[in-house]
Coordinates of C-alpha atoms and ligand atoms in Angstrom, one line a residue:
X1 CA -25.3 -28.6 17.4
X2 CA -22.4 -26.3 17.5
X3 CA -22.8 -24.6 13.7
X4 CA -21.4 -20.7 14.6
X5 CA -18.9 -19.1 12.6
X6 CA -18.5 -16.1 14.7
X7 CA -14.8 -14.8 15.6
X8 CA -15.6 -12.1 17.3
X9 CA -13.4 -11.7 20.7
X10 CA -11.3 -13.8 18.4
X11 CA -7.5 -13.2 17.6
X12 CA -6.2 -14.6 14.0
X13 CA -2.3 -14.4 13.5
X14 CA -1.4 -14.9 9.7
X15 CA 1.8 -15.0 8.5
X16 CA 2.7 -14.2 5.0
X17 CA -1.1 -12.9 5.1
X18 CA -0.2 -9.8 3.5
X19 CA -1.3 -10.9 -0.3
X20 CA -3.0 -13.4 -2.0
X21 CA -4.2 -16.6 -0.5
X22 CA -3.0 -15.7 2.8
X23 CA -4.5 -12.3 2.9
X24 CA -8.3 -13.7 1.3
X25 CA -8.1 -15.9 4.8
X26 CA -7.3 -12.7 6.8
X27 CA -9.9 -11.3 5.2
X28 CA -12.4 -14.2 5.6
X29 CA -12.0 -13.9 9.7
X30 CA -11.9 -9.8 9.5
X31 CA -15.3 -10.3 8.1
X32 CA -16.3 -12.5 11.0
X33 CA -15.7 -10.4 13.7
X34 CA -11.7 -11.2 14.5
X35 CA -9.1 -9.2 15.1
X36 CA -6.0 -9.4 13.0
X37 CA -2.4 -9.6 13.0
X38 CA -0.5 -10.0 10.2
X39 CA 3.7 -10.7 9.0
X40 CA 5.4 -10.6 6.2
X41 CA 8.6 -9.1 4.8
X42 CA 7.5 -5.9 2.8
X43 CA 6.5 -3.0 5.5
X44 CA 4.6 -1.7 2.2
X45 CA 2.6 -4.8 2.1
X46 CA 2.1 -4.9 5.9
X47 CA 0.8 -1.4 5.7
X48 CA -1.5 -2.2 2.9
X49 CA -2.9 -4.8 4.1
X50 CA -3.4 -3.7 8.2
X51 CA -5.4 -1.0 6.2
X52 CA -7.5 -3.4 4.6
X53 CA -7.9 -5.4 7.5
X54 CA -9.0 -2.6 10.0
X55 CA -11.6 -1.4 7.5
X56 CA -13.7 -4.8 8.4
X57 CA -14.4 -3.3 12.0
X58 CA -12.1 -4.3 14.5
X59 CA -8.4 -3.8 15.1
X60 CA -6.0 -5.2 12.9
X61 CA -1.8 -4.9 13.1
X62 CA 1.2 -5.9 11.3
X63 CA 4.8 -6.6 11.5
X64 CA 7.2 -6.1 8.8
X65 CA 9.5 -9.7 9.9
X66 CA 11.3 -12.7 7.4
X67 CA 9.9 -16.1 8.3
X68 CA 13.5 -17.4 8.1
X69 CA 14.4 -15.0 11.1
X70 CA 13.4 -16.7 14.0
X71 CA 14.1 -13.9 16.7
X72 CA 11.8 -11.5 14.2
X73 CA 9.1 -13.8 14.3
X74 CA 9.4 -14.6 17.9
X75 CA 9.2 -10.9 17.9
X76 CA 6.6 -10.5 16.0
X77 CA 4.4 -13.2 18.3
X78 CA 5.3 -10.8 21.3
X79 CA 3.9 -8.0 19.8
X80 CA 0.9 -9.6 18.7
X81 CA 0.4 -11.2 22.0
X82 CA 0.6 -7.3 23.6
X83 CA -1.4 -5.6 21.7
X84 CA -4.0 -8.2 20.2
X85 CA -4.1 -10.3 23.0
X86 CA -3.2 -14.3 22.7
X87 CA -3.5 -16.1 19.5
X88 CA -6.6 -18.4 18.9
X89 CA -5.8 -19.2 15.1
X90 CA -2.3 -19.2 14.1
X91 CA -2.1 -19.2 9.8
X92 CA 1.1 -19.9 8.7
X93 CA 1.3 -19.3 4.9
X94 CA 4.7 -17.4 4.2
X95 CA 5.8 -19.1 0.7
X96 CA 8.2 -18.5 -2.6
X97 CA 8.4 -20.3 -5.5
X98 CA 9.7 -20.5 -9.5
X99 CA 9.5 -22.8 -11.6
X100 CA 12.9 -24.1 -12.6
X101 CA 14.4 -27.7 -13.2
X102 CA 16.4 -29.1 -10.5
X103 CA 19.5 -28.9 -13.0
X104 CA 18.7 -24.7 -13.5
X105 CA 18.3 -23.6 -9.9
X106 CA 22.0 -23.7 -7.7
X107 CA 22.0 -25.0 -4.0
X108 CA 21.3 -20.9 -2.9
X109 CA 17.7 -21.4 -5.2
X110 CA 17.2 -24.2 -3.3
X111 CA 17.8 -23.6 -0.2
X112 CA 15.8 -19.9 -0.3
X113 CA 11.9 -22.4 -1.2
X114 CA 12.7 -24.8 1.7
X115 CA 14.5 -22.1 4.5
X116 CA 10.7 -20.1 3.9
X117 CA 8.2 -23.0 2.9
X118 CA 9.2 -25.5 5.7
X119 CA 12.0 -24.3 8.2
X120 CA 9.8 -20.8 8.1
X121 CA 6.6 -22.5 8.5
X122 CA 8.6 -24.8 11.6
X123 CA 9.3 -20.9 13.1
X124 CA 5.9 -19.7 12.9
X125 CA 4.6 -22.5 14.7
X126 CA 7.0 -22.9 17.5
X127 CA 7.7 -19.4 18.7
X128 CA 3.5 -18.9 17.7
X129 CA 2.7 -21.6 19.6
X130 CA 3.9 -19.7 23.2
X131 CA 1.6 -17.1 22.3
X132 CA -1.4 -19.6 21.7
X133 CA -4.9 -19.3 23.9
X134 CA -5.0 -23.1 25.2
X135 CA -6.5 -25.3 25.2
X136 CA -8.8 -24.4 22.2
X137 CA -6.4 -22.9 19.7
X138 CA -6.7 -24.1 16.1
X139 CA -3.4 -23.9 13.6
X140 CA -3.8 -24.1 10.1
X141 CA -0.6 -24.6 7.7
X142 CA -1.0 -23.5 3.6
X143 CA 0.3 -26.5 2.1
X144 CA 0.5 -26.9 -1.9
X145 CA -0.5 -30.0 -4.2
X146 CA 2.9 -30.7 -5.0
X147 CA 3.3 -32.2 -1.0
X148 CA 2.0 -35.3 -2.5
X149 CA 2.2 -34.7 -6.7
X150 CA 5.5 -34.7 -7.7
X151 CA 5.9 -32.4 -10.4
X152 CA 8.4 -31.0 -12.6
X153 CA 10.0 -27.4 -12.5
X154 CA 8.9 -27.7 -8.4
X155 CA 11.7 -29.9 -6.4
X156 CA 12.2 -27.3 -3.7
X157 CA 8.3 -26.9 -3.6
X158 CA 7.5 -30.3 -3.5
X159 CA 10.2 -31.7 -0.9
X160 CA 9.5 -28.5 1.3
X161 CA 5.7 -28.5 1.2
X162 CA 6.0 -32.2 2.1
X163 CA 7.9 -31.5 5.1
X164 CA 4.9 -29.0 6.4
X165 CA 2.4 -31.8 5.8
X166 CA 4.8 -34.1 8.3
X167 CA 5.4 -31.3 10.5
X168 CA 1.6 -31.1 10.6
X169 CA 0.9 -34.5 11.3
X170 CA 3.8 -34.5 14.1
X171 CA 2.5 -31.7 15.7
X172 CA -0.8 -32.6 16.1
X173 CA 0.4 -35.2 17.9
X174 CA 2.9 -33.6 20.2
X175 CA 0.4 -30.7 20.8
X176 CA -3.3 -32.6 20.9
X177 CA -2.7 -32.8 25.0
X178 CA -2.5 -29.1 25.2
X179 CA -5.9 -28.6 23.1
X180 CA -4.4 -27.1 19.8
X181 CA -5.5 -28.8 17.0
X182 CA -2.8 -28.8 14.1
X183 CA -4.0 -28.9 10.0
X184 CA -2.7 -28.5 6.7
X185 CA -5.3 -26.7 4.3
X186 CA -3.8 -27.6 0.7
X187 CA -5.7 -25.0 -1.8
X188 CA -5.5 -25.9 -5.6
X189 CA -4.9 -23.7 -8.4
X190 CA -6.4 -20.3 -7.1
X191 CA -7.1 -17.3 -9.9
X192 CA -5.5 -14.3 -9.7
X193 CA -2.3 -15.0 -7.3
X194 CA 1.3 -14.2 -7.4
X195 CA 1.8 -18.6 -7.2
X196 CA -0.4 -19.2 -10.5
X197 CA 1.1 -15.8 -12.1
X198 CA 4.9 -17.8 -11.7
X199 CA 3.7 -21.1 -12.5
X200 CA 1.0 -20.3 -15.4
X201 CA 2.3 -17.2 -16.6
X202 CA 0.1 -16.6 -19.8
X203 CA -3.9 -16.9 -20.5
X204 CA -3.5 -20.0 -22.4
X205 CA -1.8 -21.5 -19.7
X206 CA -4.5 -20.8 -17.0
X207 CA -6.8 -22.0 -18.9
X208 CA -5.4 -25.4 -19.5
X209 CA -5.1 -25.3 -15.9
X210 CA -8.7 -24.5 -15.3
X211 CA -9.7 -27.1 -17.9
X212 CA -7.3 -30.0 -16.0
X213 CA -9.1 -29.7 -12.5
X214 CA -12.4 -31.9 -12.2
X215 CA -14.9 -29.4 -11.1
X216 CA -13.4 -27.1 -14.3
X217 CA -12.8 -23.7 -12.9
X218 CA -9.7 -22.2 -11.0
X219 CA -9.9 -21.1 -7.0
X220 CA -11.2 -18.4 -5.1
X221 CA -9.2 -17.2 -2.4
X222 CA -12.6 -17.2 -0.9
X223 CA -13.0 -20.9 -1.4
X224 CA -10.0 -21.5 0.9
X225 CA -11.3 -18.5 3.1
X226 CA -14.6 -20.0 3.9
X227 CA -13.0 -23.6 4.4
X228 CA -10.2 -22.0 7.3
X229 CA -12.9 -20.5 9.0
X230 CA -15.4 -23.8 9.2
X231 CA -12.2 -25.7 10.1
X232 CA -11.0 -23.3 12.7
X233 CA -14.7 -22.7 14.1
X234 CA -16.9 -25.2 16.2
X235 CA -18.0 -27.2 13.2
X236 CA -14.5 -28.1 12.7
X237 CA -13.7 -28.8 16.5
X238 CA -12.6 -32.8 16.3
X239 CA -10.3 -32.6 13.3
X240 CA -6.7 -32.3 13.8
X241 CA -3.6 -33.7 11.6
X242 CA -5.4 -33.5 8.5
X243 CA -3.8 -32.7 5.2
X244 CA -6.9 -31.6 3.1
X245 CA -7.1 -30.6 -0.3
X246 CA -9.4 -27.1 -1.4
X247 CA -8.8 -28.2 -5.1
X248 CA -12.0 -29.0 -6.7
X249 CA -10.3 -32.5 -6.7
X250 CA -7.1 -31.6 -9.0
X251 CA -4.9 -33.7 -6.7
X252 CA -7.1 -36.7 -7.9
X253 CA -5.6 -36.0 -11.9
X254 CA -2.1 -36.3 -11.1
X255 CA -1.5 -32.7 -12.1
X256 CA 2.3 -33.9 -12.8
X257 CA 1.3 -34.3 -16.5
X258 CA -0.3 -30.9 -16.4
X259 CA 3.0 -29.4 -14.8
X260 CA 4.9 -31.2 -17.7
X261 CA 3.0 -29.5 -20.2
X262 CA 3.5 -26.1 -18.3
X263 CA 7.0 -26.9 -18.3
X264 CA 7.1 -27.3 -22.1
X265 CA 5.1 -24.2 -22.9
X266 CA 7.6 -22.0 -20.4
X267 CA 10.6 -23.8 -22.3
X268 CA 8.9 -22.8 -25.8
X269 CA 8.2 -19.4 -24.4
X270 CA 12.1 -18.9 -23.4
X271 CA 13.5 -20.0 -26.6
X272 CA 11.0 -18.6 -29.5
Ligands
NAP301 P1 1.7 -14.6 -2.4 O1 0.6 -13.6 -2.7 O2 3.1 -14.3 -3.0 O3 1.8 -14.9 -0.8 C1 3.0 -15.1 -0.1 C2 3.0 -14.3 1.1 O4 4.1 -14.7 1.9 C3 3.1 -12.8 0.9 O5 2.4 -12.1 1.9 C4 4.6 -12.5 1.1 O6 4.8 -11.2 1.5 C5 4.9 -13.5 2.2 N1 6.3 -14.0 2.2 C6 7.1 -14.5 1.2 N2 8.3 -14.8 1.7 C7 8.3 -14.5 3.0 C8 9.3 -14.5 4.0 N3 10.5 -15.0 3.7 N4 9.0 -14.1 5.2 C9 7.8 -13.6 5.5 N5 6.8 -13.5 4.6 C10 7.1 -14.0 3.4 O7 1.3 -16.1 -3.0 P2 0.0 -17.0 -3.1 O8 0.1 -17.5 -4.5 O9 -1.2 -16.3 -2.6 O10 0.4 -18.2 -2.1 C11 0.0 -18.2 -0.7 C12 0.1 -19.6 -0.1 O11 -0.7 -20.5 -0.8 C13 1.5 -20.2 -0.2 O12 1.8 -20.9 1.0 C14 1.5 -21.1 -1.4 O13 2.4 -22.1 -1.4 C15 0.0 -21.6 -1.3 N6 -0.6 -22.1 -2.5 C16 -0.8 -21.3 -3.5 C17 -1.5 -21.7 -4.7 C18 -1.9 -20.8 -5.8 O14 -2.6 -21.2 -6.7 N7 -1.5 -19.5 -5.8 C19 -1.8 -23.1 -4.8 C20 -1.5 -23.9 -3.7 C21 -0.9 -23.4 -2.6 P3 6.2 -10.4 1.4 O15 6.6 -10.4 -0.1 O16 5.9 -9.0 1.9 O17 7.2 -11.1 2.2
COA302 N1 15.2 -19.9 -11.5 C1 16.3 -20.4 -10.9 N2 16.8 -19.8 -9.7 C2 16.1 -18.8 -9.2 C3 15.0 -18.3 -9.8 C4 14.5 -18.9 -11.0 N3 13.4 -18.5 -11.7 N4 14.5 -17.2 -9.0 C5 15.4 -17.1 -8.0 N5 16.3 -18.1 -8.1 C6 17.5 -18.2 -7.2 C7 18.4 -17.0 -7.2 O1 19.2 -17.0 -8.3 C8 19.2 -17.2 -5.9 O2 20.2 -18.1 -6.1 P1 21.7 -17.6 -6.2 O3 22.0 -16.8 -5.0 O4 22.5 -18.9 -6.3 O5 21.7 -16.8 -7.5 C9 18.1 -17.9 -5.0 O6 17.0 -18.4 -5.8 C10 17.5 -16.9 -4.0 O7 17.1 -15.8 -4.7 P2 16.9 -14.4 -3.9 O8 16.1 -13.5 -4.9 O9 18.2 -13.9 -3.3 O10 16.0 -14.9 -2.7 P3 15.0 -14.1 -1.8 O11 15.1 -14.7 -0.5 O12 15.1 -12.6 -1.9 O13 13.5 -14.5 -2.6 C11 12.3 -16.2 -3.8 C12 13.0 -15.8 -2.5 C13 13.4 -16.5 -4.8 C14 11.5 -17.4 -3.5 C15 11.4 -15.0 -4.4 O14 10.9 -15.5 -5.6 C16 10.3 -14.6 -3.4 O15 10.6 -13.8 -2.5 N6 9.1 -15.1 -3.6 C17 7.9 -14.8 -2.7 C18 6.7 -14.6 -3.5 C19 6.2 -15.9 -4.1 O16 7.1 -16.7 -4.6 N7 4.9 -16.1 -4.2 C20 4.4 -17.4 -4.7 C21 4.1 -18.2 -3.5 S1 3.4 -19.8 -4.1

């Protein structure tokens, strides 16, 4: 029985792992013994969080890079590669949204969700994949529920986390003979992040959210924490092109309807 969720001698790249989410699942393999490298576009928020990091034990860094840039992040990889050694896990999680109808965003508005959703996320895994310790190297891609839930105010979410899921799948293919397995971890609605602070802005609102999801509570960035690492560890050695939801089973509800209600409470918010 392979059951250890050790990562120490371990190298975890994550990139937009500087907040949030992202930076929960840093922390999750910090505390298990790995050493860290992180990107994202604010050297501030590098900083911060290659402090935060380091204080686990072993060595963290950072690079300050934009996920649309591919010769930063190919950069970024090299760096990595020197100084932490090659890249076991490779998380990439770099992500903007706002809610705003497909009418009220212009083709720029777009363009910017999609360029760092998908196109990034296609970056981080192709110039991270050069860097990767194979066979034996386990990516994991932070999808959303709106891959598969259409909902309103989230076009360029939906149609770019949708196109992660597929690059997912496709990869997993294309990569399986080199020993890299390739999965999408889709977290639910998770409390106290900069994704549920755009999208449920007020108290009332989170907690309409928290009501709407079957097991009746929000997310813990440790909840999608604890799942990466069992994923990424032995237990979770034979999976690979999975999409699978962290979500305490909100994809099951359709949270479309609970997005249109969002939608009308941000409306009524605007106007009165
Ligand atoms: P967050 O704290 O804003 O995390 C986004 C991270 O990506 C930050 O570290 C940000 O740092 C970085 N980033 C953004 N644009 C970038 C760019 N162009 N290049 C490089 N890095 C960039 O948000 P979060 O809510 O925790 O979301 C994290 C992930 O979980 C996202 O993939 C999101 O789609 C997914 N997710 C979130 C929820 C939720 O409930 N919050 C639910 C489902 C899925 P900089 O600003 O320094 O660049
Ligand atoms: N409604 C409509 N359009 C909006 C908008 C909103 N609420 N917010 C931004 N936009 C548009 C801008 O107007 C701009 O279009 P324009 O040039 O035609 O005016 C376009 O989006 C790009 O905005 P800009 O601020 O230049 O892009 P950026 O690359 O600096 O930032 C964002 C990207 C917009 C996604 C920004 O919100 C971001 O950096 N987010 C990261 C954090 C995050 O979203 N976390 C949650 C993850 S789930």
């Amino acid at each position: 029985m392979r059951n250890s969720i050790d990562f120490s001698n371990k190298v975890v790249f994550v990139a937009g792992g500087t907040s949030g989410i992202n930076l929960g699942v840093a922390e999750g393999f910090a505390r298990a013994g790995a050493r860290l490298a992180v990107l994202s576009r604010s050297q501030d928020k590098v900083d911060a969080a290659v402090e935060k990091l380091s204080a686990y034990g072993e060595s963290a860094m950072g690079v300050a890079a934009d996920v649309r840039d591919y010769e930063a992040v190919e950069d970024a990889f090299r760096k990595a590669r020197t100084e932490a050694g090659p890249v076991d896990v490779l998380v990439s999680g770099a992500a903007g949204n706002f809610p705003a109808r497909a009418l009220d965003m212009s083709s720029n508005g777009f363009r910017a969700v999609v360029d760092i959703d998908l196109v990034g996320t296609y970056h981080v895994m192709r110039a991270g994949y050069d860097v990767l310790r194979k066979p034996g190297a386990c990516v994991i891609n932070i999808s959303a529920p709106q891959a598969f839930v259409p909902a309103p105010l989230q076009s360029h979410v939906c149609a770019a986390k949708a196109g992660v899921d597929m690059l997912t799948r496709v990869l997993a293919l294309e990569w399986g003979g080199a020993g890299v397995q390739v999965n999408s971890i889709v977290p639910g609605p998770i409390r106290d992040t900069e994704g549920m602070a755009r999208l449920a802005p007020t108290e009332s609102m989170q907690q309409a959210v928290a009501n709407s999801v079957p097991l009746k509570r929000m997310g813990e960035k440790e909840d999608v924490a604890s799942f990466a690492l069992a994923l990424a560890s032995p237990l979770g050695a034979y999976v690979s092109g999975a999409v699978i939801p962290v979500d305490g089973g909100w994809s099951l509800t359709g949270f479309g309807e609970m997005m249109s209600q969002l939608a009308d409470m941000i409306q009524q918010s605007k106007t009165g």
